[in-house]
Short mmCIF file of C-alpha atoms in Angstrom, two decimals:
data_model
loop_
_atom_site.label_atom_id
_atom_site.label_comp_id
_atom_site.label_asym_id
_atom_site.label_seq_id
_atom_site.Cartn_x
_atom_site.Cartn_y
_atom_site.Cartn_z
CA MET A 1 122.34 -48.39 -241.78
CA THR A 2 123.53 -50.35 -238.88
CA VAL A 3 123.71 -48.75 -235.66
CA PRO A 4 126.87 -49.31 -233.64
CA GLU A 5 126.68 -51.33 -230.46
CA PRO A 6 127.15 -48.92 -227.51
CA LEU A 7 130.59 -48.97 -225.66
CA HIS A 8 130.89 -50.36 -222.27
CA PRO A 9 130.92 -47.70 -219.29
CA PRO A 10 134.41 -46.59 -218.38
CA GLU A 11 134.43 -47.88 -214.94
CA GLU A 12 133.26 -51.53 -216.07
CA VAL A 13 136.27 -51.64 -218.65
CA LEU A 14 138.71 -50.44 -216.07
CA LEU A 15 137.70 -53.09 -213.62
CA GLY A 16 137.83 -55.55 -216.42
CA PHE A 17 141.36 -54.61 -217.14
CA ALA A 18 142.37 -54.93 -213.52
CA ARG A 19 140.98 -58.36 -213.64
CA ALA A 20 142.87 -59.35 -216.78
CA LEU A 21 145.89 -58.12 -215.24
CA ARG A 22 145.47 -60.28 -212.20
CA ALA A 23 144.69 -63.24 -214.70
CA ALA A 24 148.12 -62.55 -216.22
CA GLY A 25 149.91 -62.88 -212.74
CA VAL A 26 149.94 -59.53 -211.24
CA ASN A 27 148.91 -59.33 -207.53
CA VAL A 28 146.03 -56.97 -208.10
CA THR A 29 143.84 -56.79 -204.77
CA ALA A 30 140.66 -55.22 -204.19
CA ASP A 31 142.25 -52.26 -202.37
CA ARG A 32 144.41 -51.75 -205.47
CA GLU A 33 141.56 -51.90 -207.86
CA ARG A 34 139.74 -49.23 -205.61
CA THR A 35 142.78 -47.05 -205.73
CA TYR A 36 143.11 -47.37 -209.50
CA LEU A 37 139.70 -46.12 -210.04
CA GLU A 38 140.20 -43.18 -207.76
CA ALA A 39 143.47 -42.23 -209.54
CA VAL A 40 141.81 -42.28 -212.91
CA ALA A 41 138.75 -40.34 -211.77
CA ALA A 42 141.34 -37.69 -210.26
CA VAL A 43 143.51 -37.39 -213.55
CA GLY A 44 140.63 -37.44 -216.00
CA LEU A 45 140.09 -39.86 -218.82
CA ASP A 46 141.12 -37.32 -221.24
CA ASP A 47 144.75 -37.27 -220.01
CA GLN A 48 145.97 -40.45 -221.85
CA PRO A 49 149.63 -40.48 -220.29
CA ALA A 50 148.20 -39.86 -216.81
CA VAL A 51 145.61 -42.79 -216.97
CA TYR A 52 148.42 -45.20 -218.23
CA HIS A 53 150.86 -44.14 -215.43
CA ALA A 54 148.00 -44.20 -212.93
CA GLY A 55 147.53 -47.76 -213.65
CA ARG A 56 151.20 -48.47 -213.49
CA ALA A 57 151.44 -46.75 -210.10
CA THR A 58 148.47 -48.19 -208.42
CA LEU A 59 148.17 -51.86 -209.79
CA CYS A 60 151.91 -52.86 -209.94
CA ALA A 61 153.68 -53.92 -206.79
CA SER A 62 157.18 -54.50 -208.30
CA PRO A 63 159.39 -53.63 -211.39
CA ALA A 64 158.77 -57.12 -212.38
CA ASP A 65 155.10 -56.31 -213.05
CA LEU A 66 155.63 -53.51 -215.39
CA GLU A 67 156.35 -55.35 -218.46
CA ARG A 68 153.40 -57.58 -217.84
CA TYR A 69 151.32 -54.43 -217.27
CA ASP A 70 152.28 -52.89 -220.65
CA GLN A 71 151.45 -56.11 -222.52
CA VAL A 72 148.27 -56.55 -220.98
CA TYR A 73 147.35 -52.82 -221.20
CA ALA A 74 148.16 -52.69 -224.90
CA ALA A 75 145.97 -55.90 -225.61
CA TRP A 76 143.08 -54.78 -223.58
CA PHE A 77 142.17 -51.48 -224.99
CA SER A 78 141.40 -50.61 -228.64
CA GLY A 79 141.72 -47.19 -230.26
CA ALA A 80 144.76 -45.16 -231.49
CA ARG A 81 147.94 -45.73 -230.00
CA ALA A 82 150.24 -43.13 -228.49
CA GLY A 83 153.20 -44.46 -226.48
CA ASN A 84 156.94 -44.23 -225.83
CA LYS A 85 159.77 -45.74 -227.38
CA GLY A 86 160.68 -49.23 -226.16
CA ARG A 87 157.16 -49.49 -224.37
CA PRO A 88 154.04 -50.87 -225.52
CA PRO A 89 152.07 -47.89 -226.66
CA VAL A 90 149.39 -46.10 -224.49
CA PRO A 91 145.87 -46.34 -225.72
CA ASP A 92 144.13 -43.50 -226.72
CA VAL A 93 141.30 -42.94 -224.08
CA VAL A 94 138.41 -40.67 -225.27
CA PRO A 95 136.00 -39.98 -222.27
CA GLN A 96 133.25 -38.63 -224.49
CA ALA A 97 132.85 -41.95 -226.18
CA GLY A 98 133.75 -44.02 -223.03
CA LEU A 99 136.29 -46.66 -223.13
CA GLY A 100 136.19 -49.26 -225.96
CA VAL A 101 137.17 -52.74 -225.84
CA GLN A 102 138.24 -55.16 -228.66
CA ASP A 103 134.90 -56.58 -230.00
CA ASP A 104 134.79 -60.38 -230.28
CA ARG A 105 132.03 -60.52 -232.99
CA PRO A 106 132.89 -62.24 -236.19
CA GLY A 107 134.48 -60.01 -238.69
CA GLN A 108 135.83 -57.68 -236.02
CA GLY A 109 139.45 -57.58 -235.38
CA ASP A 110 140.07 -61.08 -236.92
CA ASP A 111 142.81 -59.74 -238.93
CA ASP A 112 145.24 -59.81 -235.96
CA PRO A 113 145.15 -63.16 -234.54
CA ASP A 114 147.44 -62.16 -231.71
CA THR A 115 145.17 -59.74 -230.33
CA ILE A 116 143.63 -60.76 -226.94
CA ARG A 117 140.04 -60.02 -227.08
CA ALA A 118 138.27 -59.72 -223.75
CA ARG A 119 135.31 -57.68 -222.32
CA ALA A 120 134.44 -56.77 -218.73
CA SER A 121 131.32 -58.60 -217.78
CA SER A 122 128.46 -57.43 -215.31
CA THR A 123 129.47 -60.10 -213.10
CA GLU A 124 132.93 -58.57 -212.65
CA VAL A 125 131.34 -55.14 -211.89
CA LEU A 126 128.98 -56.85 -209.32
CA ARG A 127 131.93 -58.33 -207.52
CA HIS A 128 133.05 -54.89 -206.62
CA ARG A 129 129.58 -53.31 -205.64
CA ASP A 130 128.77 -52.70 -202.03
CA VAL A 131 126.27 -55.36 -201.13
CA ALA A 132 124.10 -53.05 -199.20
CA SER A 133 123.40 -51.06 -202.45
CA LEU A 134 122.27 -54.08 -204.57
CA ASP A 135 118.69 -54.64 -205.62
CA ARG A 136 116.83 -58.09 -205.42
CA GLY A 137 118.10 -59.39 -208.89
CA GLU A 138 121.63 -58.36 -208.06
CA ARG A 139 121.53 -60.09 -204.73
CA GLU A 140 120.39 -63.30 -206.57
CA GLU A 141 123.30 -62.95 -208.88
CA LEU A 142 125.55 -62.60 -205.77
CA ALA A 143 124.24 -65.75 -204.23
CA ARG A 144 125.33 -67.54 -207.33
CA LEU A 145 128.77 -66.14 -206.77
CA PHE A 146 128.85 -67.43 -203.34
CA ALA A 147 128.14 -70.89 -204.62
CA LEU A 148 131.45 -70.69 -206.62
CA LEU A 149 133.46 -69.42 -203.61
CA ARG A 150 135.93 -72.07 -202.20
CA PRO A 151 137.33 -71.08 -199.08
CA ARG A 152 140.49 -72.93 -197.72
CA ALA A 153 141.39 -73.87 -194.24
CA PRO A 154 144.47 -72.58 -192.44
CA ARG A 155 147.03 -75.13 -191.61
CA ARG A 156 148.71 -76.09 -188.51
CA ARG A 157 151.64 -78.35 -187.68
CA ALA A 158 150.79 -81.65 -186.50
CA HIS A 159 152.64 -83.92 -184.05
CA ARG A 160 153.00 -86.80 -186.45
CA HIS A 161 155.62 -87.07 -189.28
CA VAL A 162 155.18 -87.92 -192.90
CA ALA A 163 157.58 -89.00 -195.53
CA ALA A 164 158.86 -86.11 -197.51
CA PRO A 165 161.68 -85.58 -200.46
CA ARG A 166 163.52 -83.31 -197.92
CA GLY A 167 163.39 -82.34 -194.36
CA ARG A 168 164.94 -84.27 -191.37
CA VAL A 169 166.61 -87.65 -191.74
CA ASP A 170 164.04 -90.49 -190.98
CA ALA A 171 166.41 -92.88 -189.26
CA ARG A 172 164.12 -95.53 -188.53
CA GLY A 173 162.66 -95.54 -192.09
CA THR A 174 166.21 -95.55 -193.48
CA LEU A 175 167.35 -98.53 -191.19
CA ARG A 176 164.09 -100.46 -191.96
CA ALA A 177 164.64 -100.05 -195.75
CA THR A 178 168.21 -101.19 -195.26
CA LEU A 179 167.35 -104.39 -193.21
CA ARG A 180 164.72 -105.18 -196.24
CA ARG A 181 167.79 -105.05 -198.42
CA MET A 182 169.82 -107.33 -196.31
CA GLY A 183 172.20 -104.41 -195.16
CA GLU A 184 172.76 -103.18 -198.58
CA PRO A 185 172.99 -99.32 -198.51
CA GLY A 186 170.35 -97.32 -200.21
CA GLU A 187 168.81 -94.03 -200.38
CA VAL A 188 168.35 -91.93 -197.18
CA ARG A 189 164.74 -91.63 -195.90
CA TRP A 190 163.55 -88.11 -195.01
CA ARG A 191 160.43 -86.99 -193.00
CA ARG A 192 158.82 -83.53 -192.10
CA ARG A 193 156.03 -82.74 -189.57
CA ALA A 194 152.57 -83.13 -191.20
CA THR A 195 149.88 -80.39 -191.20
CA ARG A 196 146.37 -80.32 -190.25
CA PRO A 197 143.49 -77.92 -190.87
CA ARG A 198 142.97 -75.11 -188.21
CA ARG A 199 139.61 -74.38 -186.96
CA VAL A 200 138.09 -71.13 -188.08
CA VAL A 201 135.58 -69.63 -185.84
CA LEU A 202 133.07 -66.91 -187.32
CA LEU A 203 131.32 -64.30 -185.08
CA VAL A 204 128.82 -62.48 -187.25
CA ASP A 205 127.20 -59.24 -186.09
CA VAL A 206 123.54 -59.27 -187.09
CA SER A 207 122.32 -56.18 -185.34
CA GLY A 208 120.34 -53.55 -187.01
CA SER A 209 123.50 -51.40 -188.03
CA MET A 210 124.80 -54.63 -189.98
CA SER A 211 121.35 -55.86 -191.34
CA ALA A 212 122.34 -54.64 -194.87
CA TYR A 213 125.07 -56.98 -194.92
CA ALA A 214 124.02 -59.80 -192.70
CA ASP A 215 122.61 -62.09 -195.45
CA ALA A 216 125.90 -61.93 -197.37
CA LEU A 217 127.88 -62.65 -194.23
CA VAL A 218 125.71 -65.70 -193.37
CA ARG A 219 126.09 -66.94 -196.94
CA LEU A 220 129.84 -66.52 -196.49
CA ALA A 221 129.81 -68.61 -193.19
CA HIS A 222 127.75 -71.25 -195.24
CA ALA A 223 130.36 -71.23 -197.85
CA TYR A 224 132.96 -71.94 -195.27
CA CYS A 225 130.83 -74.89 -193.83
CA ALA A 226 130.13 -76.28 -197.39
CA ALA A 227 133.85 -76.30 -198.35
CA GLY A 228 134.57 -78.65 -195.52
CA VAL A 229 136.43 -76.22 -193.36
CA PRO A 230 136.31 -76.97 -189.84
CA THR A 231 134.16 -73.99 -188.89
CA GLU A 232 132.03 -72.93 -186.14
CA VAL A 233 129.45 -69.86 -186.52
CA PHE A 234 127.81 -67.71 -183.94
CA THR A 235 125.80 -64.53 -184.43
CA LEU A 236 126.19 -61.38 -182.41
CA GLY A 237 123.38 -59.18 -181.29
CA THR A 238 121.86 -58.64 -177.90
CA ARG A 239 122.85 -62.22 -177.38
CA LEU A 240 125.07 -64.79 -178.49
CA THR A 241 123.75 -67.69 -180.61
CA HIS A 242 125.37 -70.82 -181.96
CA VAL A 243 124.21 -71.43 -185.54
CA THR A 244 126.64 -74.09 -186.90
CA ARG A 245 124.05 -76.81 -187.18
CA PRO A 246 121.64 -75.10 -189.39
CA LEU A 247 124.37 -73.79 -191.65
CA HIS A 248 125.46 -77.33 -192.51
CA HIS A 249 122.36 -77.77 -194.82
CA ARG A 250 123.46 -78.34 -198.53
CA ASP A 251 121.25 -75.90 -199.84
CA PRO A 252 122.33 -72.33 -199.14
CA ASP A 253 118.80 -70.65 -199.13
CA ARG A 254 117.56 -73.42 -196.71
CA ALA A 255 120.61 -73.00 -194.56
CA ILE A 256 120.12 -69.19 -194.17
CA VAL A 257 116.40 -69.49 -193.49
CA ALA A 258 117.27 -72.09 -190.64
CA ALA A 259 119.85 -69.75 -189.25
CA GLY A 260 117.44 -66.99 -189.17
CA ASP A 261 115.00 -69.13 -187.34
CA ALA A 262 117.39 -69.89 -184.63
CA VAL A 263 118.43 -66.19 -184.15
CA PRO A 264 116.02 -64.33 -181.99
CA ASP A 265 117.70 -60.98 -182.22
CA TRP A 266 118.17 -60.61 -186.00
CA SER A 267 118.30 -56.77 -186.75
CA GLY A 268 117.99 -55.91 -183.29
CA GLY A 269 120.15 -54.21 -180.80
CA THR A 270 123.86 -55.01 -180.24
CA ARG A 271 125.93 -56.02 -177.13
CA LEU A 272 129.42 -57.05 -178.73
CA ALA A 273 131.38 -57.04 -175.49
CA GLU A 274 128.62 -59.17 -173.68
CA GLY A 275 128.48 -61.55 -176.70
CA VAL A 276 132.13 -62.00 -177.19
CA LYS A 277 132.45 -62.43 -173.13
CA VAL A 278 129.83 -65.17 -173.39
CA PHE A 279 131.70 -66.91 -176.26
CA LEU A 280 134.83 -66.99 -174.35
CA ASP A 281 133.38 -68.11 -171.29
CA ARG A 282 131.28 -70.91 -172.52
CA TRP A 283 133.38 -71.99 -175.56
CA GLY A 284 136.48 -70.23 -176.30
CA ARG A 285 138.46 -70.69 -173.33
CA ARG A 286 137.30 -74.59 -173.19
CA GLY A 287 139.01 -75.09 -176.53
CA MET A 288 136.96 -73.89 -179.46
CA ALA A 289 138.93 -70.63 -179.77
CA ARG A 290 142.51 -72.12 -178.62
CA GLY A 291 144.59 -72.09 -181.71
CA ALA A 292 141.90 -70.93 -183.93
CA VAL A 293 141.40 -68.19 -186.40
CA VAL A 294 138.57 -66.15 -185.10
CA VAL A 295 136.87 -63.64 -187.55
CA VAL A 296 134.61 -61.07 -186.16
CA PHE A 297 132.32 -59.33 -188.73
CA SER A 298 131.03 -56.13 -187.24
CA ASP A 299 131.15 -52.25 -187.81
CA GLY A 300 132.20 -51.71 -184.09
CA TRP A 301 129.03 -49.97 -182.91
CA GLU A 302 129.13 -50.97 -179.15
CA ARG A 303 126.18 -50.13 -177.07
CA GLU A 304 128.01 -50.33 -173.77
CA ALA A 305 131.51 -48.77 -173.09
CA PRO A 306 133.84 -49.39 -175.72
CA GLU A 307 136.63 -50.07 -173.37
CA ALA A 308 134.76 -53.29 -172.27
CA LEU A 309 134.78 -54.61 -176.18
CA GLY A 310 138.26 -53.84 -176.29
CA GLU A 311 139.02 -55.99 -173.17
CA GLN A 312 137.10 -58.91 -174.42
CA VAL A 313 139.03 -58.90 -177.61
CA ARG A 314 142.29 -58.77 -175.73
CA ARG A 315 141.09 -62.04 -173.85
CA LEU A 316 140.23 -63.45 -177.42
CA ARG A 317 143.49 -62.62 -178.78
CA ALA A 318 145.18 -64.48 -175.87
CA VAL A 319 143.74 -67.87 -176.67
CA ALA A 320 143.32 -67.56 -180.61
CA HIS A 321 146.02 -68.13 -183.08
CA ARG A 322 144.81 -65.12 -184.97
CA VAL A 323 141.84 -62.63 -184.89
CA VAL A 324 140.56 -60.96 -187.96
CA TRP A 325 138.08 -58.01 -187.79
CA VAL A 326 136.03 -57.41 -190.88
CA ASN A 327 134.25 -54.13 -191.03
CA PRO A 328 132.11 -53.40 -194.20
CA HIS A 329 132.70 -49.57 -193.91
CA ARG A 330 136.53 -50.35 -194.12
CA GLY A 331 136.04 -50.61 -198.12
CA ARG A 332 134.63 -47.31 -198.37
CA PRO A 333 136.54 -44.45 -199.65
CA GLY A 334 137.65 -41.94 -197.02
CA TYR A 335 136.85 -44.35 -194.26
CA GLU A 336 138.71 -43.72 -190.83
CA PRO A 337 138.28 -46.10 -187.80
CA VAL A 338 136.88 -43.35 -185.48
CA GLN A 339 134.16 -45.51 -183.82
CA GLY A 340 134.81 -46.26 -180.18
CA GLY A 341 134.47 -49.88 -180.49
CA ILE A 342 136.78 -50.10 -183.57
CA MET A 343 139.44 -47.93 -181.75
CA ALA A 344 139.23 -50.23 -178.71
CA VAL A 345 139.68 -53.36 -180.68
CA LEU A 346 142.35 -52.45 -183.17
CA PRO A 347 145.32 -52.97 -180.80
CA HIS A 348 144.29 -56.55 -180.35
CA VAL A 349 143.60 -57.55 -183.89
CA ASP A 350 145.93 -59.09 -186.22
CA ASP A 351 144.05 -58.14 -189.63
CA PHE A 352 141.51 -55.24 -190.12
CA VAL A 353 139.90 -55.85 -193.37
CA ALA A 354 136.99 -54.71 -195.57
CA GLY A 355 133.81 -56.88 -195.96
CA HIS A 356 131.49 -54.93 -198.36
CA SER A 357 131.73 -56.84 -201.61
CA MET A 358 132.30 -60.02 -203.32
CA ALA A 359 135.83 -59.09 -204.11
CA ALA A 360 136.45 -58.14 -200.41
CA PHE A 361 135.10 -61.48 -199.30
CA GLU A 362 137.37 -63.40 -201.88
CA GLU A 363 140.30 -61.58 -200.42
CA LEU A 364 139.29 -62.21 -196.87
CA THR A 365 139.25 -66.10 -197.72
CA GLU A 366 142.91 -65.42 -198.72
CA VAL A 367 143.83 -63.87 -195.46
CA VAL A 368 142.23 -66.59 -193.57
CA ALA A 369 143.82 -69.17 -195.59
CA ARG A 370 147.41 -67.68 -194.88
CA ALA A 371 146.78 -67.17 -191.25
#
């Protein structure tokens, strides 16, 4: 007798469904995925209609997403169908056996060629795991995911103009083209302002309270350098250290080792306010931070007075184009920004985002690219 292959864990299949929904064109963010899992845990897997509507309520952003949600939902899950009229049926979710997915082995489900066969992978689950909870093998897999990350630089308007299909009339270009045709009328030329990449400055807290995330954050910084984004990287601890040069090694492991050798206060104390002040006085106000997108990776635990940190971030916001604060604890359920340092800086930051998982890092790269 053949022993049936065990089904996937419920949370793995739920995350895979959210990823399939994103691939179908629905804007499913990491926060919505987390809310979806919490909603399903609250209603219970045995309540089929509640599970179905929990996904519609948490993963869909507009009425236009509902039809696509129904199609992907019906195609993703297997089992008995029980739905409403005029809508793709709701899958039968049985908690005792877990959530099943359509098997893609030969002879399984081949009778229906229109059925979408997809399975959640361990990589997808790893993308949403808190990096502080990963073991050595999972961290090695996470490093391979960082190698696939392709951050994009934010854009700023340049002074020069380029030819364009629409925009402002290019009077000189139109006149020159007319003269080349010996005065014969022709098409009007158009132009628009060109764009250029905007600098990204990364300030990475490597103090003891951030030691579980420091390796992943430095790998993220290396991904920015390797992608050709104009990037400057500093570490914050008891002092400020400029580590852009060692992070330009092509090999990420060598780059992280070189950066670690350059940082004398790794996993030490923290003086955030002093570090931001030194950055502004030595580099920022002289031009490095002017018009740049500055990303601060820190949990906000300030050794000195929190008001001093708030004042330095206020100065930083005055010269930067945009300030993004990344807190790894922001992605945990029930998190509240009650730390003194975080409360002091929140009025002066443009974006306050999570930085605890690969999915959060991917979302962060989109926030920076759109800045």
